[in-house]
mmCIF file of C-alpha atoms and ligand atoms in Angstrom:
data_model
loop_
_atom_site.group_PDB
_atom_site.id
_atom_site.type_symbol
_atom_site.label_atom_id
_atom_site.label_comp_id
_atom_site.label_asym_id
_atom_site.label_seq_id
_atom_site.Cartn_x
_atom_site.Cartn_y
_atom_site.Cartn_z
ATOM 1 C CA UNK A 1 19.956 -5.150 -42.644
ATOM 2 C CA UNK A 2 21.691 -5.479 -39.313
ATOM 3 C CA UNK A 3 24.408 -3.128 -38.468
ATOM 4 C CA UNK A 4 27.280 -5.392 -39.109
ATOM 5 C CA UNK A 5 25.385 -6.926 -42.027
ATOM 6 C CA UNK A 6 25.456 -10.186 -40.093
ATOM 7 C CA UNK A 7 22.418 -12.234 -38.674
ATOM 8 C CA UNK A 8 20.527 -10.795 -35.904
ATOM 9 C CA UNK A 9 22.064 -11.359 -32.560
ATOM 10 C CA UNK A 10 20.482 -14.451 -31.009
ATOM 11 C CA UNK A 11 18.443 -13.126 -28.101
ATOM 12 C CA UNK A 12 19.183 -16.045 -25.739
ATOM 13 C CA UNK A 13 22.729 -15.693 -26.431
ATOM 14 C CA UNK A 14 22.086 -12.174 -24.534
ATOM 15 C CA UNK A 15 23.492 -9.170 -26.021
ATOM 16 C CA UNK A 16 24.001 -8.464 -22.218
ATOM 17 C CA UNK A 17 25.483 -11.656 -20.711
ATOM 18 C CA UNK A 18 22.608 -13.212 -18.319
ATOM 19 C CA UNK A 19 20.103 -11.173 -19.872
ATOM 20 C CA UNK A 20 17.147 -12.108 -22.360
ATOM 21 C CA UNK A 21 16.920 -9.297 -25.126
ATOM 22 C CA UNK A 22 14.035 -9.372 -27.407
ATOM 23 C CA UNK A 23 15.685 -8.193 -30.671
ATOM 24 C CA UNK A 24 13.536 -8.594 -33.701
ATOM 25 C CA UNK A 25 13.085 -6.956 -37.105
ATOM 26 C CA UNK A 26 9.318 -6.189 -35.960
ATOM 27 C CA UNK A 27 10.736 -3.336 -33.775
ATOM 28 C CA UNK A 28 13.884 -2.350 -35.274
ATOM 29 C CA UNK A 29 16.636 -0.420 -33.159
ATOM 30 C CA UNK A 30 14.917 -1.513 -29.680
ATOM 31 C CA UNK A 31 15.033 -4.274 -27.485
ATOM 32 C CA UNK A 32 13.380 -4.950 -23.952
ATOM 33 C CA UNK A 33 15.695 -7.013 -21.756
ATOM 34 C CA UNK A 34 14.924 -9.010 -18.676
ATOM 35 C CA UNK A 35 17.367 -10.544 -16.411
ATOM 36 C CA UNK A 36 17.650 -14.323 -16.345
ATOM 37 C CA UNK A 37 17.627 -16.246 -13.247
ATOM 38 C CA UNK A 38 17.614 -19.725 -14.984
ATOM 39 C CA UNK A 39 16.599 -21.095 -18.319
ATOM 40 C CA UNK A 40 13.733 -23.797 -17.579
ATOM 41 C CA UNK A 41 13.152 -25.097 -21.059
ATOM 42 C CA UNK A 42 14.433 -24.712 -24.804
ATOM 43 C CA UNK A 43 12.775 -26.514 -27.546
ATOM 44 C CA UNK A 44 11.920 -26.472 -31.140
ATOM 45 C CA UNK A 45 8.557 -27.629 -32.492
ATOM 46 C CA UNK A 46 7.568 -27.874 -36.007
ATOM 47 C CA UNK A 47 6.315 -24.247 -36.036
ATOM 48 C CA UNK A 48 8.842 -22.143 -33.863
ATOM 49 C CA UNK A 49 11.581 -22.017 -30.939
ATOM 50 C CA UNK A 50 10.068 -22.467 -27.548
ATOM 51 C CA UNK A 51 11.803 -21.209 -24.576
ATOM 52 C CA UNK A 52 10.944 -20.646 -20.696
ATOM 53 C CA UNK A 53 13.051 -18.708 -18.497
ATOM 54 C CA UNK A 54 12.855 -17.650 -14.797
ATOM 55 C CA UNK A 55 13.286 -13.954 -14.564
ATOM 56 C CA UNK A 56 14.355 -11.821 -11.912
ATOM 57 C CA UNK A 57 11.387 -9.457 -11.765
ATOM 58 C CA UNK A 58 8.559 -10.876 -13.709
ATOM 59 C CA UNK A 59 8.277 -14.595 -12.829
ATOM 60 C CA UNK A 60 8.596 -17.187 -15.445
ATOM 61 C CA UNK A 61 8.552 -16.069 -18.948
ATOM 62 C CA UNK A 62 7.183 -17.783 -22.319
ATOM 63 C CA UNK A 63 9.280 -17.103 -25.368
ATOM 64 C CA UNK A 64 8.459 -18.045 -29.000
ATOM 65 C CA UNK A 65 10.685 -17.393 -31.645
ATOM 66 C CA UNK A 66 12.667 -14.864 -29.576
ATOM 67 C CA UNK A 67 9.498 -12.765 -28.792
ATOM 68 C CA UNK A 68 7.955 -12.686 -25.389
ATOM 69 C CA UNK A 69 4.393 -14.158 -25.451
ATOM 70 C CA UNK A 70 3.782 -13.930 -21.679
ATOM 71 C CA UNK A 71 5.050 -13.543 -18.261
ATOM 72 C CA UNK A 72 3.661 -14.666 -14.722
ATOM 73 C CA UNK A 73 3.491 -11.100 -13.423
ATOM 74 C CA UNK A 74 1.882 -9.253 -16.627
ATOM 75 C CA UNK A 75 -0.090 -11.889 -18.411
ATOM 76 C CA UNK A 76 -3.211 -10.959 -16.609
ATOM 77 C CA UNK A 77 -3.504 -7.509 -18.376
ATOM 78 C CA UNK A 78 -3.381 -9.138 -21.846
ATOM 79 C CA UNK A 79 -5.564 -12.174 -21.039
ATOM 80 C CA UNK A 80 -8.114 -10.474 -19.348
ATOM 81 C CA UNK A 81 -8.435 -7.242 -21.883
ATOM 82 C CA UNK A 82 -8.229 -9.687 -24.996
ATOM 83 C CA UNK A 83 -11.284 -11.791 -23.374
ATOM 84 C CA UNK A 84 -13.310 -9.320 -21.504
ATOM 85 C CA UNK A 85 -13.490 -6.365 -23.967
ATOM 86 C CA UNK A 86 -15.619 -8.687 -26.559
ATOM 87 C CA UNK A 87 -17.440 -11.091 -23.979
ATOM 88 C CA UNK A 88 -18.605 -8.176 -21.746
ATOM 89 C CA UNK A 89 -19.961 -6.339 -24.871
ATOM 90 C CA UNK A 90 -22.658 -8.924 -25.582
ATOM 91 C CA UNK A 91 -25.365 -10.335 -23.408
ATOM 92 C CA UNK A 92 -25.115 -13.996 -22.361
ATOM 93 C CA UNK A 93 -22.208 -15.284 -24.911
ATOM 94 C CA UNK A 94 -22.890 -19.061 -25.736
ATOM 95 C CA UNK A 95 -20.312 -20.383 -28.029
ATOM 96 C CA UNK A 96 -16.759 -18.932 -28.131
ATOM 97 C CA UNK A 97 -13.755 -19.947 -30.308
ATOM 98 C CA UNK A 98 -10.245 -19.166 -29.346
ATOM 99 C CA UNK A 99 -7.756 -19.062 -32.028
ATOM 100 C CA UNK A 100 -4.178 -19.462 -30.924
ATOM 101 C CA UNK A 101 -3.834 -18.983 -27.138
ATOM 102 C CA UNK A 102 -1.969 -22.057 -26.687
ATOM 103 C CA UNK A 103 -0.993 -21.026 -23.035
ATOM 104 C CA UNK A 104 -4.674 -21.354 -21.702
ATOM 105 C CA UNK A 105 -4.906 -18.087 -20.245
ATOM 106 C CA UNK A 106 -7.886 -17.023 -22.508
ATOM 107 C CA UNK A 107 -9.574 -20.221 -21.834
ATOM 108 C CA UNK A 108 -9.228 -19.462 -18.055
ATOM 109 C CA UNK A 109 -11.009 -15.944 -18.756
ATOM 110 C CA UNK A 110 -13.619 -17.331 -20.841
ATOM 111 C CA UNK A 111 -14.689 -19.969 -18.423
ATOM 112 C CA UNK A 112 -15.776 -17.231 -15.824
ATOM 113 C CA UNK A 113 -18.772 -16.725 -17.999
ATOM 114 C CA UNK A 114 -21.693 -19.177 -16.756
ATOM 115 C CA UNK A 115 -23.622 -18.305 -19.869
ATOM 116 C CA UNK A 116 -20.903 -20.146 -21.961
ATOM 117 C CA UNK A 117 -21.660 -23.531 -23.070
ATOM 118 C CA UNK A 118 -19.000 -24.418 -25.523
ATOM 119 C CA UNK A 119 -15.315 -23.169 -25.841
ATOM 120 C CA UNK A 120 -13.405 -24.422 -28.675
ATOM 121 C CA UNK A 121 -9.819 -23.557 -28.811
ATOM 122 C CA UNK A 122 -7.547 -24.155 -32.113
ATOM 123 C CA UNK A 123 -3.762 -24.067 -31.290
ATOM 124 C CA UNK A 124 -1.276 -25.062 -33.825
ATOM 125 C CA UNK A 125 1.735 -25.998 -31.597
ATOM 126 C CA UNK A 126 1.440 -28.854 -29.234
ATOM 127 C CA UNK A 127 4.502 -27.764 -27.617
ATOM 128 C CA UNK A 128 3.255 -24.622 -26.573
ATOM 129 C CA UNK A 129 0.313 -26.557 -24.920
ATOM 130 C CA UNK A 130 2.385 -28.880 -22.980
ATOM 131 C CA UNK A 131 5.085 -26.541 -22.103
ATOM 132 C CA UNK A 132 2.281 -23.966 -20.267
ATOM 133 C CA UNK A 133 0.826 -26.910 -18.636
ATOM 134 C CA UNK A 134 4.137 -27.848 -17.254
ATOM 135 C CA UNK A 135 5.511 -24.217 -16.237
ATOM 136 C CA UNK A 136 2.504 -22.132 -16.218
ATOM 137 C CA UNK A 137 -0.137 -24.110 -14.400
ATOM 138 C CA UNK A 138 -2.142 -20.876 -13.226
ATOM 139 C CA UNK A 139 -2.248 -20.009 -16.885
ATOM 140 C CA UNK A 140 -2.934 -23.473 -18.461
ATOM 141 C CA UNK A 141 -5.834 -24.062 -15.682
ATOM 142 C CA UNK A 142 -8.322 -22.656 -18.692
ATOM 143 C CA UNK A 143 -7.683 -26.249 -20.131
ATOM 144 C CA UNK A 144 -9.396 -28.001 -16.994
ATOM 145 C CA UNK A 145 -12.812 -26.567 -18.132
ATOM 146 C CA UNK A 146 -15.177 -29.343 -19.270
ATOM 147 C CA UNK A 147 -16.629 -26.956 -21.862
ATOM 148 C CA UNK A 148 -13.153 -26.758 -23.439
ATOM 149 C CA UNK A 149 -12.609 -28.682 -26.818
ATOM 150 C CA UNK A 150 -8.978 -28.329 -28.126
ATOM 151 C CA UNK A 151 -8.291 -28.711 -31.559
ATOM 152 C CA UNK A 152 -4.474 -28.822 -32.503
ATOM 153 C CA UNK A 153 -4.156 -27.250 -35.729
ATOM 154 C CA UNK A 154 -3.870 -24.434 -38.104
ATOM 155 C CA UNK A 155 -6.374 -21.750 -37.096
ATOM 156 C CA UNK A 156 -6.797 -20.592 -40.731
ATOM 157 C CA UNK A 157 -7.829 -24.169 -41.901
ATOM 158 C CA UNK A 158 -9.919 -24.625 -38.963
ATOM 159 C CA UNK A 159 -12.067 -21.484 -39.519
ATOM 160 C CA UNK A 160 -12.678 -22.307 -43.278
ATOM 161 C CA UNK A 161 -14.391 -25.591 -42.101
ATOM 162 C CA UNK A 162 -16.629 -23.929 -39.381
ATOM 163 C CA UNK A 163 -20.601 -23.533 -40.262
ATOM 164 C CA UNK A 164 -21.648 -20.080 -40.801
ATOM 165 C CA UNK A 165 -23.039 -18.301 -37.769
ATOM 166 C CA UNK A 166 -21.489 -20.951 -35.432
ATOM 167 C CA UNK A 167 -20.079 -18.722 -32.660
ATOM 168 C CA UNK A 168 -21.127 -15.633 -30.489
ATOM 169 C CA UNK A 169 -17.644 -14.718 -30.119
ATOM 170 C CA UNK A 170 -14.120 -15.538 -31.708
ATOM 171 C CA UNK A 171 -10.975 -14.230 -29.949
ATOM 172 C CA UNK A 172 -7.707 -14.541 -31.860
ATOM 173 C CA UNK A 173 -4.983 -14.700 -29.528
ATOM 174 C CA UNK A 174 -2.116 -14.969 -32.030
ATOM 175 C CA UNK A 175 1.611 -14.330 -31.944
ATOM 176 C CA UNK A 176 2.966 -11.738 -34.436
ATOM 177 C CA UNK A 177 2.500 -11.765 -38.109
ATOM 178 C CA UNK A 178 5.747 -13.542 -38.760
ATOM 179 C CA UNK A 179 5.917 -17.268 -38.679
ATOM 180 C CA UNK A 180 2.736 -19.522 -38.170
ATOM 181 C CA UNK A 181 0.585 -16.475 -37.284
ATOM 182 C CA UNK A 182 1.129 -14.577 -40.608
ATOM 183 C CA UNK A 183 -2.157 -15.496 -42.164
ATOM 184 C CA UNK A 184 -3.997 -14.663 -39.032
ATOM 185 C CA UNK A 185 -3.669 -11.015 -39.931
ATOM 186 C CA UNK A 186 -4.790 -11.293 -43.488
ATOM 187 C CA UNK A 187 -8.074 -10.364 -45.342
ATOM 188 C CA UNK A 188 -9.144 -13.853 -46.135
ATOM 189 C CA UNK A 189 -8.890 -15.040 -42.545
ATOM 190 C CA UNK A 190 -10.697 -12.310 -41.218
ATOM 191 C CA UNK A 191 -13.611 -13.067 -43.910
ATOM 192 C CA UNK A 192 -13.908 -16.799 -42.507
ATOM 193 C CA UNK A 193 -14.035 -15.218 -38.979
ATOM 194 C CA UNK A 194 -17.032 -13.054 -40.254
ATOM 195 C CA UNK A 195 -18.732 -16.116 -41.655
ATOM 196 C CA UNK A 196 -18.275 -18.278 -38.655
ATOM 197 C CA UNK A 197 -19.907 -15.519 -36.359
ATOM 198 C CA UNK A 198 -23.932 -15.288 -35.800
ATOM 199 C CA UNK A 199 -25.331 -11.964 -36.898
ATOM 200 C CA UNK A 200 -24.147 -9.372 -34.049
ATOM 201 C CA UNK A 201 -21.314 -11.669 -33.048
ATOM 202 C CA UNK A 202 -17.936 -10.396 -32.274
ATOM 203 C CA UNK A 203 -14.220 -10.792 -32.641
ATOM 204 C CA UNK A 204 -11.534 -9.474 -30.727
ATOM 205 C CA UNK A 205 -7.878 -9.939 -32.265
ATOM 206 C CA UNK A 206 -4.459 -9.276 -31.013
ATOM 207 C CA UNK A 207 -3.374 -6.037 -33.006
ATOM 208 C CA UNK A 208 0.067 -4.954 -32.409
ATOM 209 C CA UNK A 209 1.314 -1.772 -30.900
ATOM 210 C CA UNK A 210 0.195 1.861 -32.084
ATOM 211 C CA UNK A 211 3.649 2.972 -31.242
ATOM 212 C CA UNK A 212 5.385 0.528 -33.607
ATOM 213 C CA UNK A 213 2.892 -0.976 -36.046
ATOM 214 C CA UNK A 214 0.584 1.814 -37.425
ATOM 215 C CA UNK A 215 1.166 0.387 -40.708
ATOM 216 C CA UNK A 216 -0.043 -3.217 -39.953
ATOM 217 C CA UNK A 217 -2.991 -1.752 -37.944
ATOM 218 C CA UNK A 218 -4.088 0.444 -40.844
ATOM 219 C CA UNK A 219 -4.206 -2.391 -43.091
ATOM 220 C CA UNK A 220 -6.205 -4.427 -40.451
ATOM 221 C CA UNK A 221 -8.630 -1.662 -39.969
ATOM 222 C CA UNK A 222 -9.414 -1.450 -43.692
ATOM 223 C CA UNK A 223 -9.837 -4.889 -44.025
ATOM 224 C CA UNK A 224 -11.996 -5.002 -41.043
ATOM 225 C CA UNK A 225 -14.117 -2.051 -42.224
ATOM 226 C CA UNK A 226 -14.639 -4.044 -45.677
ATOM 227 C CA UNK A 227 -15.700 -7.307 -43.814
ATOM 228 C CA UNK A 228 -17.357 -6.732 -40.702
ATOM 229 C CA UNK A 229 -20.576 -4.627 -41.301
ATOM 230 C CA UNK A 230 -21.584 -4.080 -37.623
ATOM 231 C CA UNK A 231 -18.823 -2.129 -36.064
ATOM 232 C CA UNK A 232 -14.887 -1.857 -36.254
ATOM 233 C CA UNK A 233 -12.946 -0.569 -33.134
ATOM 234 C CA UNK A 234 -9.478 -0.495 -31.786
ATOM 235 C CA UNK A 235 -8.673 -0.660 -28.282
ATOM 236 C CA UNK A 236 -5.449 -0.795 -26.417
ATOM 237 C CA UNK A 237 -3.810 -1.628 -23.112
ATOM 238 C CA UNK A 238 -0.600 -1.764 -21.052
ATOM 239 C CA UNK A 239 1.431 -4.916 -21.053
ATOM 240 C CA UNK A 240 5.070 -3.774 -19.510
ATOM 241 C CA UNK A 241 6.902 -6.752 -21.424
ATOM 242 C CA UNK A 242 5.458 -6.313 -24.761
ATOM 243 C CA UNK A 243 7.522 -4.170 -27.057
ATOM 244 C CA UNK A 244 6.669 -0.430 -26.568
ATOM 245 C CA UNK A 245 4.782 -1.587 -23.295
ATOM 246 C CA UNK A 246 1.375 -1.675 -24.966
ATOM 247 C CA UNK A 247 -0.788 -4.015 -27.173
ATOM 248 C CA UNK A 248 -3.920 -3.245 -29.157
ATOM 249 C CA UNK A 249 -7.008 -5.386 -30.133
ATOM 250 C CA UNK A 250 -9.371 -5.103 -33.114
ATOM 251 C CA UNK A 251 -13.054 -5.387 -31.724
ATOM 252 C CA UNK A 252 -15.579 -5.888 -34.788
ATOM 253 C CA UNK A 253 -19.168 -7.017 -34.810
ATOM 254 C CA UNK A 254 -20.986 -8.603 -37.741
ATOM 255 C CA UNK A 255 -24.159 -6.903 -39.154
ATOM 256 C CA UNK A 256 -27.309 -7.590 -36.704
ATOM 257 C CA UNK A 257 -28.017 -6.715 -33.333
ATOM 258 C CA UNK A 258 -25.900 -3.285 -32.566
ATOM 259 C CA UNK A 259 -22.867 -3.991 -30.292
ATOM 260 C CA UNK A 260 -21.700 -1.069 -28.173
ATOM 261 C CA UNK A 261 -18.254 -2.438 -27.310
ATOM 262 C CA UNK A 262 -17.423 0.881 -25.111
ATOM 263 C CA UNK A 263 -19.977 0.228 -22.406
ATOM 264 C CA UNK A 264 -19.623 -3.271 -21.068
ATOM 265 C CA UNK A 265 -22.976 -5.075 -20.422
ATOM 266 C CA UNK A 266 -21.910 -8.196 -18.441
ATOM 267 C CA UNK A 267 -20.269 -8.351 -15.049
ATOM 268 C CA UNK A 268 -17.681 -11.127 -14.411
ATOM 269 C CA UNK A 269 -17.754 -13.691 -11.804
ATOM 270 C CA UNK A 270 -14.482 -13.336 -9.734
ATOM 271 C CA UNK A 271 -15.571 -15.900 -6.676
ATOM 272 C CA UNK A 272 -12.948 -18.503 -7.758
ATOM 273 C CA UNK A 273 -10.207 -15.899 -8.926
ATOM 274 C CA UNK A 274 -10.139 -12.154 -8.481
ATOM 275 C CA UNK A 275 -9.515 -10.283 -11.705
ATOM 276 C CA UNK A 276 -6.151 -8.488 -11.341
ATOM 277 C CA UNK A 277 -6.377 -5.965 -14.432
ATOM 278 C CA UNK A 278 -9.793 -5.658 -16.022
ATOM 279 C CA UNK A 279 -12.573 -3.488 -14.757
ATOM 280 C CA UNK A 280 -15.493 -1.665 -16.342
ATOM 281 C CA UNK A 281 -13.805 1.486 -16.142
ATOM 282 C CA UNK A 282 -10.561 0.508 -18.020
ATOM 283 C CA UNK A 283 -12.920 -1.339 -20.473
ATOM 284 C CA UNK A 284 -14.454 1.950 -21.374
ATOM 285 C CA UNK A 285 -10.997 3.790 -21.458
ATOM 286 C CA UNK A 286 -9.328 1.190 -23.467
ATOM 287 C CA UNK A 287 -11.082 2.672 -26.575
ATOM 288 C CA UNK A 288 -9.494 6.348 -25.869
ATOM 289 C CA UNK A 289 -6.710 6.668 -28.164
ATOM 290 C CA UNK A 290 -4.022 9.032 -28.684
ATOM 291 C CA UNK A 291 -4.378 11.726 -31.706
ATOM 292 C CA UNK A 292 -1.802 10.186 -33.970
ATOM 293 C CA UNK A 293 -3.395 6.515 -33.848
ATOM 294 C CA UNK A 294 -7.164 8.120 -33.983
ATOM 295 C CA UNK A 295 -6.381 10.065 -37.087
ATOM 296 C CA UNK A 296 -5.251 6.744 -38.796
ATOM 297 C CA UNK A 297 -7.836 4.597 -37.386
ATOM 298 C CA UNK A 298 -10.890 6.708 -37.669
ATOM 299 C CA UNK A 299 -9.902 7.691 -41.183
ATOM 300 C CA UNK A 300 -9.933 4.364 -42.644
HETATM 301 N N1 SAM B 1 -1.675 -15.712 -24.769
HETATM 302 C C1 SAM B 1 -0.370 -14.959 -24.782
HETATM 303 C C2 SAM B 1 -0.088 -13.790 -23.917
HETATM 304 O O1 SAM B 1 -0.747 -13.773 -22.775
HETATM 305 O O2 SAM B 1 0.176 -12.862 -24.431
HETATM 306 C C3 SAM B 1 0.225 -14.625 -26.206
HETATM 307 C C4 SAM B 1 -0.338 -15.345 -27.335
HETATM 308 S S1 SAM B 1 -0.392 -17.001 -27.736
HETATM 309 C C5 SAM B 1 1.312 -17.921 -26.929
HETATM 310 C C6 SAM B 1 -0.011 -17.117 -29.384
HETATM 311 C C7 SAM B 1 -0.317 -18.473 -30.094
HETATM 312 O O3 SAM B 1 -0.507 -18.271 -31.224
HETATM 313 C C8 SAM B 1 1.008 -19.324 -29.963
HETATM 314 O O4 SAM B 1 0.651 -20.336 -28.955
HETATM 315 C C9 SAM B 1 1.191 -19.787 -31.337
HETATM 316 O O5 SAM B 1 1.454 -21.136 -31.292
HETATM 317 C C10 SAM B 1 -0.198 -19.750 -31.822
HETATM 318 N N2 SAM B 1 -0.337 -19.656 -33.388
HETATM 319 C C11 SAM B 1 0.431 -19.092 -33.995
HETATM 320 N N3 SAM B 1 -0.069 -19.229 -35.564
HETATM 321 C C12 SAM B 1 -1.193 -20.103 -35.360
HETATM 322 C C13 SAM B 1 -2.129 -20.667 -36.420
HETATM 323 N N4 SAM B 1 -2.007 -20.301 -37.646
HETATM 324 N N5 SAM B 1 -3.045 -21.267 -35.816
HETATM 325 C C14 SAM B 1 -3.297 -21.594 -34.574
HETATM 326 N N6 SAM B 1 -2.472 -21.156 -33.446
HETATM 327 C C15 SAM B 1 -1.566 -20.292 -34.089
#
């Protein structure tokens, strides 16, 4: 219940005039704020409110239903880690599926691998794709790769229709488990992901913050342990404009060739675009967890 019993303040109306405050029931009692230079786009799709604004210190910012999805300044941390943690862990990935990721940033990172022959992406909201191409060309550049096939639709339905063993890797780059992404955090969805992966295939999902969402993470880990019989791991990284300044990832593999997620086996092509965040040391370090998180995650 909000303090005054009323509806939550609208973050765009700015609790602080001229600032965007990320107020959400997903992180009660706290809100990260960014100074707004100019609002560049506001729209409502069939799925969510979409907004883009020019911030004073993080470049342009994409917001969905009042939640920051990416900023020009720190998107590299998230896009590079959610992509290279799984793809650097298996030799010669060939077929990759991205669920969500409508901004195109994960596509941009997957396209670095010359071994990759096919990149499918299933994004539910065409408005996100169009807005990203218009305002974030350096992120949406991922759509320009000829190996990319775009499917506009619900990732839950898409995965149900994928033949068993199709992909080497699935990357679930979703928004939070409220709104259209809710089912992407549930057991039936993970089951369809496992089915879509080849033996020894890998999945990496956006897995919230250990500071804010241990209860959600605990459930996800328990579900993954039941479904993914290769290995189940949690990694994390810093993204300053995400709530609590960190975001985590579930990294799982199906039964088959063992996957050692903690020691990357692939190098990454930086000839067209240097990496801004990921490197092999930070890859290994990402799996080192603070004790309060380790106790919960390792116990499951
Ligand atoms: N890649 C961004 C970043 O750098 O932080 C964050 C996430 S991305 C914007 C999340 C995407 O998931 C959104 O475009 C949203 O429309 C999409 N999405 C949410 N639920 C979905 C579903 N059920 N199926 C497919 N896409 C979904």
